[in-house]
JSON list of C-alpha atoms in Angstrom, two decimals:
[
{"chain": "P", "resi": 1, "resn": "UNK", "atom": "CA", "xyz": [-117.01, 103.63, 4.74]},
{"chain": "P", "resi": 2, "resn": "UNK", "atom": "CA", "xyz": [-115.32, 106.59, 5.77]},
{"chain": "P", "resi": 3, "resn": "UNK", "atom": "CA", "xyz": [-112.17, 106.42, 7.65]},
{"chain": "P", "resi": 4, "resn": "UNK", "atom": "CA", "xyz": [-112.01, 107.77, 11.22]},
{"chain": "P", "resi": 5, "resn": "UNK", "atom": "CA", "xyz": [-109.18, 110.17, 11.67]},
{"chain": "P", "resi": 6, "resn": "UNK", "atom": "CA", "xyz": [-107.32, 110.12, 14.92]},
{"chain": "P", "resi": 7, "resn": "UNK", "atom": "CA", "xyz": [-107.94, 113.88, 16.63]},
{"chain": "P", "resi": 8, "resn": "UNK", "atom": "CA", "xyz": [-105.53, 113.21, 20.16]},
{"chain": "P", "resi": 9, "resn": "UNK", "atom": "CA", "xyz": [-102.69, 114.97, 20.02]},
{"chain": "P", "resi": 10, "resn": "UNK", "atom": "CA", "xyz": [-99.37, 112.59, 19.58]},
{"chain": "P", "resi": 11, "resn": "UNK", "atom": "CA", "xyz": [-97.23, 111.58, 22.73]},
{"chain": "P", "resi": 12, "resn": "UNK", "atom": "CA", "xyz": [-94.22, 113.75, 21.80]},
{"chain": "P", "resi": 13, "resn": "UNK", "atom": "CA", "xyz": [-90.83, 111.59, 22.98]},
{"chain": "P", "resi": 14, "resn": "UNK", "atom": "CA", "xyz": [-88.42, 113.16, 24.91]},
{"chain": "P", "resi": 15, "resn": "UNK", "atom": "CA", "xyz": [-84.62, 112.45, 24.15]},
{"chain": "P", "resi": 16, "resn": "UNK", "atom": "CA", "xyz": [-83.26, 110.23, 26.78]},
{"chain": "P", "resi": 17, "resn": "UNK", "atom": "CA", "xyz": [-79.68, 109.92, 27.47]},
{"chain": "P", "resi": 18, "resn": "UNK", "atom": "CA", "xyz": [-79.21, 106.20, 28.34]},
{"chain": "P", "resi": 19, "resn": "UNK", "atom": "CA", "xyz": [-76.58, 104.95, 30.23]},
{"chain": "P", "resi": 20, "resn": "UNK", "atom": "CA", "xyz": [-74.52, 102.11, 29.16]},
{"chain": "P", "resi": 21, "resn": "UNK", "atom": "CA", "xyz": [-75.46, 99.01, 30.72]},
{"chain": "P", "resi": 22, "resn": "UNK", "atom": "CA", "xyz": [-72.08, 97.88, 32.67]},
{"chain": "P", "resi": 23, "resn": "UNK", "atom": "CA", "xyz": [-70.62, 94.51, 32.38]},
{"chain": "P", "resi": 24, "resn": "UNK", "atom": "CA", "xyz": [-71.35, 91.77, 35.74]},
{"chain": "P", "resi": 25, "resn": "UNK", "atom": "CA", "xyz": [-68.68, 91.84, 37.96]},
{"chain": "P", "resi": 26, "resn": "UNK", "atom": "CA", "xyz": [-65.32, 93.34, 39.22]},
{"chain": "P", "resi": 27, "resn": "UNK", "atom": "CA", "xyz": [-62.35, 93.98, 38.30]},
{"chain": "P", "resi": 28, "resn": "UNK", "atom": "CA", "xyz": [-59.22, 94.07, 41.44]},
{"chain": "P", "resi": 29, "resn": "UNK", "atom": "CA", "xyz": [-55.54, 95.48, 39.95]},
{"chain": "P", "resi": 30, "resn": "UNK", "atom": "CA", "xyz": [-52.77, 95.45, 42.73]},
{"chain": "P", "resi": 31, "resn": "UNK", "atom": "CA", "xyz": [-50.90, 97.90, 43.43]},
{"chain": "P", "resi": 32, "resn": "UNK", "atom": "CA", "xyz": [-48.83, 96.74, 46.16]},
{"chain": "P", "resi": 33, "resn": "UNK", "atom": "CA", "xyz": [-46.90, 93.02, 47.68]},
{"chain": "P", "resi": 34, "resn": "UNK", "atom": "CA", "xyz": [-46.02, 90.31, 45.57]},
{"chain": "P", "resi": 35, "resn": "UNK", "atom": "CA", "xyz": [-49.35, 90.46, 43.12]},
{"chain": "P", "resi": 36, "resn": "UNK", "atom": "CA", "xyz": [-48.29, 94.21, 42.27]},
{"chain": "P", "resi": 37, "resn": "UNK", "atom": "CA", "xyz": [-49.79, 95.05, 38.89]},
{"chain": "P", "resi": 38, "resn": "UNK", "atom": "CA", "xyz": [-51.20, 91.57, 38.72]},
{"chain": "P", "resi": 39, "resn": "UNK", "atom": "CA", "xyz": [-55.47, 91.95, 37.29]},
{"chain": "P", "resi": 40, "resn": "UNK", "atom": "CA", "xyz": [-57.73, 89.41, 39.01]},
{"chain": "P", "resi": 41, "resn": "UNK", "atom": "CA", "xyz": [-61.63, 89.35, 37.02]},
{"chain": "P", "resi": 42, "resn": "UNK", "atom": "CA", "xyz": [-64.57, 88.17, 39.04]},
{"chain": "P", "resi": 43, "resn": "UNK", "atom": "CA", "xyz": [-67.78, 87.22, 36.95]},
{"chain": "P", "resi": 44, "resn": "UNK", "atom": "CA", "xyz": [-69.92, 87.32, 40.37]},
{"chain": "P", "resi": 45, "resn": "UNK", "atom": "CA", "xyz": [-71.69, 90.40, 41.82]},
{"chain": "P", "resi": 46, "resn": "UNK", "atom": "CA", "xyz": [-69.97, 89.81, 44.88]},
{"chain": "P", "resi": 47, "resn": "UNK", "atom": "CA", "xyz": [-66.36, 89.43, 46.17]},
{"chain": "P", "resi": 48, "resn": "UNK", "atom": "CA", "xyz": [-65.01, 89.47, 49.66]},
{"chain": "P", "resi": 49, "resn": "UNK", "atom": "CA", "xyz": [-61.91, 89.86, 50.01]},
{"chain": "P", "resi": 50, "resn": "UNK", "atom": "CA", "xyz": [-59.29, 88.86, 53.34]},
{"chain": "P", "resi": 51, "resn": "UNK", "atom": "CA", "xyz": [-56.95, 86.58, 53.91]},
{"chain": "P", "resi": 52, "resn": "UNK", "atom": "CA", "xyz": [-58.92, 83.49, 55.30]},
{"chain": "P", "resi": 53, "resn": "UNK", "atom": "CA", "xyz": [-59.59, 80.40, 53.21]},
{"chain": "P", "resi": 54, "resn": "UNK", "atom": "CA", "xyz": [-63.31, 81.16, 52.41]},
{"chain": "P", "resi": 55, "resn": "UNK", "atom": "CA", "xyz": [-62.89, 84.63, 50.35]},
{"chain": "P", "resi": 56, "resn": "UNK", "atom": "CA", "xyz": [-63.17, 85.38, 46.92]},
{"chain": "P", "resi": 57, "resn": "UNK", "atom": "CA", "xyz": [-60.00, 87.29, 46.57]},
{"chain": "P", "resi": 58, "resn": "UNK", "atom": "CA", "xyz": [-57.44, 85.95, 49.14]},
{"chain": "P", "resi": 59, "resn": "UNK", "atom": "CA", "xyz": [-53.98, 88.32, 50.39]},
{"chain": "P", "resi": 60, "resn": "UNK", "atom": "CA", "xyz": [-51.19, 86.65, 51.61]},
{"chain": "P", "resi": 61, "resn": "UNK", "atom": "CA", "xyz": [-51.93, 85.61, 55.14]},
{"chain": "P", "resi": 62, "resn": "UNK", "atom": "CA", "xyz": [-48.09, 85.20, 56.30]},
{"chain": "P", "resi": 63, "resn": "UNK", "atom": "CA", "xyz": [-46.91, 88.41, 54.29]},
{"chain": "P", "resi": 64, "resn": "UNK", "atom": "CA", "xyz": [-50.63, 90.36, 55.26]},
{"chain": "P", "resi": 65, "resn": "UNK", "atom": "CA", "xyz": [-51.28, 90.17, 59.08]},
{"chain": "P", "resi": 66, "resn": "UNK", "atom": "CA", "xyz": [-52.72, 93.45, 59.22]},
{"chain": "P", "resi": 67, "resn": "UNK", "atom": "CA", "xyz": [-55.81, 92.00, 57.18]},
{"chain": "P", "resi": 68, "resn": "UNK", "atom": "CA", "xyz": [-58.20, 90.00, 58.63]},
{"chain": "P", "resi": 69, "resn": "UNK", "atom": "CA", "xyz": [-59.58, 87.16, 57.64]},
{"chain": "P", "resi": 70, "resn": "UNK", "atom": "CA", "xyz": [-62.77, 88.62, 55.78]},
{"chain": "P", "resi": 71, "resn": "UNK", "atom": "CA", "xyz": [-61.93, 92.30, 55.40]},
{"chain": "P", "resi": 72, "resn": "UNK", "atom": "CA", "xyz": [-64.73, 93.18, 52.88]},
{"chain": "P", "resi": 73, "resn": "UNK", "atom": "CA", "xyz": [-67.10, 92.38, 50.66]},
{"chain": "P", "resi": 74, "resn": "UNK", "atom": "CA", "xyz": [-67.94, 94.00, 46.80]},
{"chain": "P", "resi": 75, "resn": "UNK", "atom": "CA", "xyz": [-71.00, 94.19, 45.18]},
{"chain": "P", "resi": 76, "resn": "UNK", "atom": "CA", "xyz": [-72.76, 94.82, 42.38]},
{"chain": "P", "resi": 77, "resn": "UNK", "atom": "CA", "xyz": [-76.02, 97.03, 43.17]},
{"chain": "P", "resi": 78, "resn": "UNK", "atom": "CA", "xyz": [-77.60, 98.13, 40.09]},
{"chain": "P", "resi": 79, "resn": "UNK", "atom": "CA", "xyz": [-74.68, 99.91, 38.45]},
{"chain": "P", "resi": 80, "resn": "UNK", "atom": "CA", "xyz": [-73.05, 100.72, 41.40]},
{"chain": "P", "resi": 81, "resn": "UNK", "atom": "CA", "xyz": [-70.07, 99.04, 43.09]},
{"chain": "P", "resi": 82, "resn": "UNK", "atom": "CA", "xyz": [-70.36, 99.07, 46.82]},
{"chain": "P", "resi": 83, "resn": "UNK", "atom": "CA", "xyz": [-67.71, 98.72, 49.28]},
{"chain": "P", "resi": 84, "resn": "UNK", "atom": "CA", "xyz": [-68.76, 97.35, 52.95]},
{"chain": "P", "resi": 85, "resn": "UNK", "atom": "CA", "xyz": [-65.96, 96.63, 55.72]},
{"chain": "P", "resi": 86, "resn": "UNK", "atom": "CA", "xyz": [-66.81, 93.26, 57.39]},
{"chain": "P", "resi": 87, "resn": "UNK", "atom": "CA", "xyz": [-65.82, 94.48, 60.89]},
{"chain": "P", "resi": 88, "resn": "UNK", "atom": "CA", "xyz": [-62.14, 94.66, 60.31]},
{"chain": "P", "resi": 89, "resn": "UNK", "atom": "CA", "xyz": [-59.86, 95.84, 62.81]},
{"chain": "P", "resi": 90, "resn": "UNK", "atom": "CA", "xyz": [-57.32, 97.66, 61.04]},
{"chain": "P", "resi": 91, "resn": "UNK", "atom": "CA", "xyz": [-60.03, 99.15, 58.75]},
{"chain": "P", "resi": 92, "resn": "UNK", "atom": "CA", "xyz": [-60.94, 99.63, 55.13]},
{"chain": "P", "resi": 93, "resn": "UNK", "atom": "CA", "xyz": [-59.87, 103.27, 53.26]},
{"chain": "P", "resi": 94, "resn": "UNK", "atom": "CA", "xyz": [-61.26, 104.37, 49.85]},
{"chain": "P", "resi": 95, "resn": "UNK", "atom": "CA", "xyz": [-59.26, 107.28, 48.15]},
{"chain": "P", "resi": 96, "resn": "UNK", "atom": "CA", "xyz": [-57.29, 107.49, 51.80]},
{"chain": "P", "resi": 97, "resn": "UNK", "atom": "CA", "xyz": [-60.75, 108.04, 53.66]},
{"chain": "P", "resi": 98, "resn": "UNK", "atom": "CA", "xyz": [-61.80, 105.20, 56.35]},
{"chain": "P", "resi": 99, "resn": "UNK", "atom": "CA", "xyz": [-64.98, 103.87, 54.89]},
{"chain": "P", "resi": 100, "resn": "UNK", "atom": "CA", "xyz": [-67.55, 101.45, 56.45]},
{"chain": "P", "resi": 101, "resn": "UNK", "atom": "CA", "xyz": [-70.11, 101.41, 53.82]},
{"chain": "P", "resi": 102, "resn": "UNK", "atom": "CA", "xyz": [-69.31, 103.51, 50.21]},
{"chain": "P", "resi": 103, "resn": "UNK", "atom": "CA", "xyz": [-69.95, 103.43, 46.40]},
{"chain": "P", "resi": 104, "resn": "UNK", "atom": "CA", "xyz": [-66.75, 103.49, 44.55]},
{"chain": "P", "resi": 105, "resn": "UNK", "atom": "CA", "xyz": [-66.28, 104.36, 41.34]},
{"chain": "P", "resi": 106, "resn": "UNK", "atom": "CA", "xyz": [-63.82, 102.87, 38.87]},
{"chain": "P", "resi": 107, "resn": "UNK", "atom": "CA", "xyz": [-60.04, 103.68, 39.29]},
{"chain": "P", "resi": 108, "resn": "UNK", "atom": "CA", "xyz": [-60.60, 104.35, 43.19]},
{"chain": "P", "resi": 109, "resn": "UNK", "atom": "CA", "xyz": [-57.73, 103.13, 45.95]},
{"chain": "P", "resi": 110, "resn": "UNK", "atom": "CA", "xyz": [-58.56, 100.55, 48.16]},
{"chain": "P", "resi": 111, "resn": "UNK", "atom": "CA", "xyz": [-56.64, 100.26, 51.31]},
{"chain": "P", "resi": 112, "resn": "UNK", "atom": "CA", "xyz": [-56.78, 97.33, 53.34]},
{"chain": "P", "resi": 113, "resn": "UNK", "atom": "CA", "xyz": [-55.76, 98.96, 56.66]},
{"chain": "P", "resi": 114, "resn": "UNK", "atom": "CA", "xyz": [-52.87, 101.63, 56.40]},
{"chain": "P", "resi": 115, "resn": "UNK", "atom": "CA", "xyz": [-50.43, 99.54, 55.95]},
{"chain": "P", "resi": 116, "resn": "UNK", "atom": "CA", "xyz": [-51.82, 96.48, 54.11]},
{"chain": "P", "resi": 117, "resn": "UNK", "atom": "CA", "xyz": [-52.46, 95.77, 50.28]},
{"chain": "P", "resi": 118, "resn": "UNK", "atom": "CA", "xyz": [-53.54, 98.77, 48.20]},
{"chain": "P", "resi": 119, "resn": "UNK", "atom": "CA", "xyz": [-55.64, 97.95, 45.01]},
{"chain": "P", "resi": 120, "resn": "UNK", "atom": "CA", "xyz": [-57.94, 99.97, 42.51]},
{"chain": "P", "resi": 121, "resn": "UNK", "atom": "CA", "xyz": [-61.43, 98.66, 41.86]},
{"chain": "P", "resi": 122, "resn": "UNK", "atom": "CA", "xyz": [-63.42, 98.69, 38.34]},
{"chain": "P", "resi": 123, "resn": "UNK", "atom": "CA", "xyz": [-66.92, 97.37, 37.46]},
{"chain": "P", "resi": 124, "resn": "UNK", "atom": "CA", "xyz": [-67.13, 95.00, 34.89]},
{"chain": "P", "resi": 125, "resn": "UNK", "atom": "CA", "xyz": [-64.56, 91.69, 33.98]},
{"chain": "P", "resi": 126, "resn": "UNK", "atom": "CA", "xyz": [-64.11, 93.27, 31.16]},
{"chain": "P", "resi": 127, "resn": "UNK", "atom": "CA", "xyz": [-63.04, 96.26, 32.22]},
{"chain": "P", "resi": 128, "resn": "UNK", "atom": "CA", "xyz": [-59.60, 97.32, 31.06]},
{"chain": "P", "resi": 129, "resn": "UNK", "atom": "CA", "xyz": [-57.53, 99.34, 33.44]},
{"chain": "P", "resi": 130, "resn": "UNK", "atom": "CA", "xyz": [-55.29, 101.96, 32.16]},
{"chain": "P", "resi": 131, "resn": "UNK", "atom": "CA", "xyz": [-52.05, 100.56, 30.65]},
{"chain": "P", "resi": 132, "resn": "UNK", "atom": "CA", "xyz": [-48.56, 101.41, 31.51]},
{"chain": "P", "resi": 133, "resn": "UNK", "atom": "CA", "xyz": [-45.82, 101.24, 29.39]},
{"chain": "P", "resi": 134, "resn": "UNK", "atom": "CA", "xyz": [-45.03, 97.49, 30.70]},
{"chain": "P", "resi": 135, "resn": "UNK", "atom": "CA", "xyz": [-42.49, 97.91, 33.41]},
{"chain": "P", "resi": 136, "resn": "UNK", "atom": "CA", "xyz": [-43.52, 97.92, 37.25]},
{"chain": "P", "resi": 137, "resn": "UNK", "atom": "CA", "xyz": [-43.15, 101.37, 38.78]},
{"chain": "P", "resi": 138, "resn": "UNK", "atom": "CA", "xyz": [-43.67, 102.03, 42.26]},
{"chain": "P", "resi": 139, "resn": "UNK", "atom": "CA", "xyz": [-47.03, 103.39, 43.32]},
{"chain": "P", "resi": 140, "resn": "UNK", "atom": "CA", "xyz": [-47.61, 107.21, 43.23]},
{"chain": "P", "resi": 141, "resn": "UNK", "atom": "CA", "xyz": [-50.69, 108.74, 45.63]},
{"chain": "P", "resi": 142, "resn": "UNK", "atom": "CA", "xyz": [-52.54, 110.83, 43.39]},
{"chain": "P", "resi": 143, "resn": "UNK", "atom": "CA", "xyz": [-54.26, 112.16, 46.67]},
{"chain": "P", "resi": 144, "resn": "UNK", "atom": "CA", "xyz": [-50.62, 113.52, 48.29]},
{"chain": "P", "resi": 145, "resn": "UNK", "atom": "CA", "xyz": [-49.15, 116.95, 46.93]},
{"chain": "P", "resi": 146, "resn": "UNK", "atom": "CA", "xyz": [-45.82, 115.67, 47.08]},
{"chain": "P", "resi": 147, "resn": "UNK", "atom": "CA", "xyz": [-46.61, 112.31, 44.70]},
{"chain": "P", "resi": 148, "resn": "UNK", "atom": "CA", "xyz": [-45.46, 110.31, 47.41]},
{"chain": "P", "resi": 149, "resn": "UNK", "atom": "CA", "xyz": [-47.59, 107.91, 49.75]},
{"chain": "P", "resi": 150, "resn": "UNK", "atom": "CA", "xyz": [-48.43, 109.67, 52.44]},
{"chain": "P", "resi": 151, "resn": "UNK", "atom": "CA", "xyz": [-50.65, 107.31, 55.52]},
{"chain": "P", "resi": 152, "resn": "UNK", "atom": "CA", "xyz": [-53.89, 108.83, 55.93]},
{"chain": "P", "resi": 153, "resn": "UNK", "atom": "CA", "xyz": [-54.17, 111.07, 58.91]},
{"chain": "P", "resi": 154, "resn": "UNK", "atom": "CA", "xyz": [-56.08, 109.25, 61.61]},
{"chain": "P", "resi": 155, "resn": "UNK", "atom": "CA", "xyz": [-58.27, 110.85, 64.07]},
{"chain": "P", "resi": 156, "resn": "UNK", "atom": "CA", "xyz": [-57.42, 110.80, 67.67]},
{"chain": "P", "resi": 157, "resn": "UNK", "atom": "CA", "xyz": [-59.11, 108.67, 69.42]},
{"chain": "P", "resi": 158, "resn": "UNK", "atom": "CA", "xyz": [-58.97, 106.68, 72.51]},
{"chain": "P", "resi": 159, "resn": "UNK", "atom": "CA", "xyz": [-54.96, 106.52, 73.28]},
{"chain": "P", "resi": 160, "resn": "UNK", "atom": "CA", "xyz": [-55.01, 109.82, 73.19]},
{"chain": "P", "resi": 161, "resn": "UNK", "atom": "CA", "xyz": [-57.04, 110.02, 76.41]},
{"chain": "P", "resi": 162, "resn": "UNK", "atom": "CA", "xyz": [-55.87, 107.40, 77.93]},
{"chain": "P", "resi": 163, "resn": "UNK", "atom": "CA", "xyz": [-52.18, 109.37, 77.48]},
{"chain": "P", "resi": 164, "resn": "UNK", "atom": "CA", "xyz": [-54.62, 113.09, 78.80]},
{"chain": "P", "resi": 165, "resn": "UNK", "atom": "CA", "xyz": [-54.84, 110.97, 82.57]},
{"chain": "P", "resi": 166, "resn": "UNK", "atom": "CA", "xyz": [-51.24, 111.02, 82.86]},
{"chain": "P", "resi": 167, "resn": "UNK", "atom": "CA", "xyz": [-51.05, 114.71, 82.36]},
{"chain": "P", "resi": 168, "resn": "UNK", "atom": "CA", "xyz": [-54.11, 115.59, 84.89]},
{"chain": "P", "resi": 169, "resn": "UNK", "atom": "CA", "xyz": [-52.55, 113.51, 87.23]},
{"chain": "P", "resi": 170, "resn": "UNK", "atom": "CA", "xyz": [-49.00, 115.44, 87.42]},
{"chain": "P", "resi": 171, "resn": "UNK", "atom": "CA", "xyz": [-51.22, 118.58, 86.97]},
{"chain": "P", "resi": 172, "resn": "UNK", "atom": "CA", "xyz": [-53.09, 117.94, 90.31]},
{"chain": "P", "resi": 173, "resn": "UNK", "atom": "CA", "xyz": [-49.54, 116.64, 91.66]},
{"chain": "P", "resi": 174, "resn": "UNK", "atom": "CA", "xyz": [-47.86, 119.90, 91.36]},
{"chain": "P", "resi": 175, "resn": "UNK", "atom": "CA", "xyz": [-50.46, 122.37, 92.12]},
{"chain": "P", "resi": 176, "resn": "UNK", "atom": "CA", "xyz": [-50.57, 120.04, 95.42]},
{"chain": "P", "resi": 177, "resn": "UNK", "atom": "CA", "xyz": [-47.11, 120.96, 95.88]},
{"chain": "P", "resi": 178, "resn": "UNK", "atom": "CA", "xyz": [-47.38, 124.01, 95.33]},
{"chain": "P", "resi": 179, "resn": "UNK", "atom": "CA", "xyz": [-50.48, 124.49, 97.77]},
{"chain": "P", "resi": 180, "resn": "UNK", "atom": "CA", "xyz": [-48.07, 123.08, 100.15]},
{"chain": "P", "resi": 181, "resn": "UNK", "atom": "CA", "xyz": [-45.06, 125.13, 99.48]},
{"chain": "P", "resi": 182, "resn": "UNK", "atom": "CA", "xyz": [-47.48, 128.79, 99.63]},
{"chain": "P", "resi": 183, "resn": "UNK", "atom": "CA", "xyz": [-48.92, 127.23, 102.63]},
{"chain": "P", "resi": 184, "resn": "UNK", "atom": "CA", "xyz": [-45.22, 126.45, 104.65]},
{"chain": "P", "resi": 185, "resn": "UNK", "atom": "CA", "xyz": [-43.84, 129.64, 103.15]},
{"chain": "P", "resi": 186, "resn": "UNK", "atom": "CA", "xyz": [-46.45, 131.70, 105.41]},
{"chain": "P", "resi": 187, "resn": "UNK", "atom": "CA", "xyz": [-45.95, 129.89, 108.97]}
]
């Protein structure tokens, strides 16, 4: 018997460049309140955090006001981490940008409204944040030129029209007056 030799030509492999496979869940470090540099590790795909009884990762709710009661929820999508507000009322800001929906990446600021708790996100509970030397040291913006927290600017919105009547209506006030005082001036 004669052996049949193979004449297709070989499937040449490409090279791929695989990405590491990220660890379940999420890691929360505070930055601000009482839990200030505190790490909390969830082994779930999803986390929502507020200040109500039935959240995954619960603020203060006497010190926290400003936070409602679910803010927002993290999850796991593939090896993404997405951020969705709940329908808060003071808002949800990623990197100092009001979000509603966003991927985050690891090391990014979450603000729960502008005023309440500040904490950085990472994928994975076995993620390990970067270290500090130890000692608690008050929280520097990396988004502000000056390295102090600045708020967010906030777009104008509603109160500032509902301030624009008050200045059409003493507009219309004084050019009635002085219709009226052009108008008794020539008698």
């Amino acid at each position: 018997m004669v052996p049949v030799m193979n004449t297709e030509p070989a499937l040449a492999l490409r090279p791929t460049t695989a990405r590491p496979v990220q660890a379940p869940g999420v890691s929360v470090v505070h930055l601000t309140g009482i839990r200030g540099g505190s790490v909390d590790r969830f082994s779930g795909d999803h986390v929502v955090v507020g200040r109500g009884r039935r959240v995954d990762l619960r603020v203060d709710p006497s010190l926290d006001r400003s936070v409602s009661a679910r803010h927002l929820e993290l999850m796991r999508r593939g090896d993404d981490l997405v951020l969705r507000d709940l329908g808060s009322m003071n808002g949800t800001y990623v990197n100092g940008l009001r979000v509603h929906e966003a991927v985050v990446r690891d090391g990014d600021i979450v603000m729960l409204g502008v005023h309440g708790p500040r904490f950085r996100v990472y994928r994975g509970v076995d993620a390990t944040p970067p270290q500090g030397d130890g000692k608690r040291t008050p929280w520097i913006d990396p988004l502000s030129e000056t390295g102090a927290f600045e708020l967010p600017r906030l777009p104008i919105g509603r109160p500032a029209l509902r301030e624009g009547w008050w200045f059409a209506l003493v507009a219309a006030v004084l050019a009635g007056v002085l219709v009226w005082w052009i108008l008794a001036a020539f008698k």
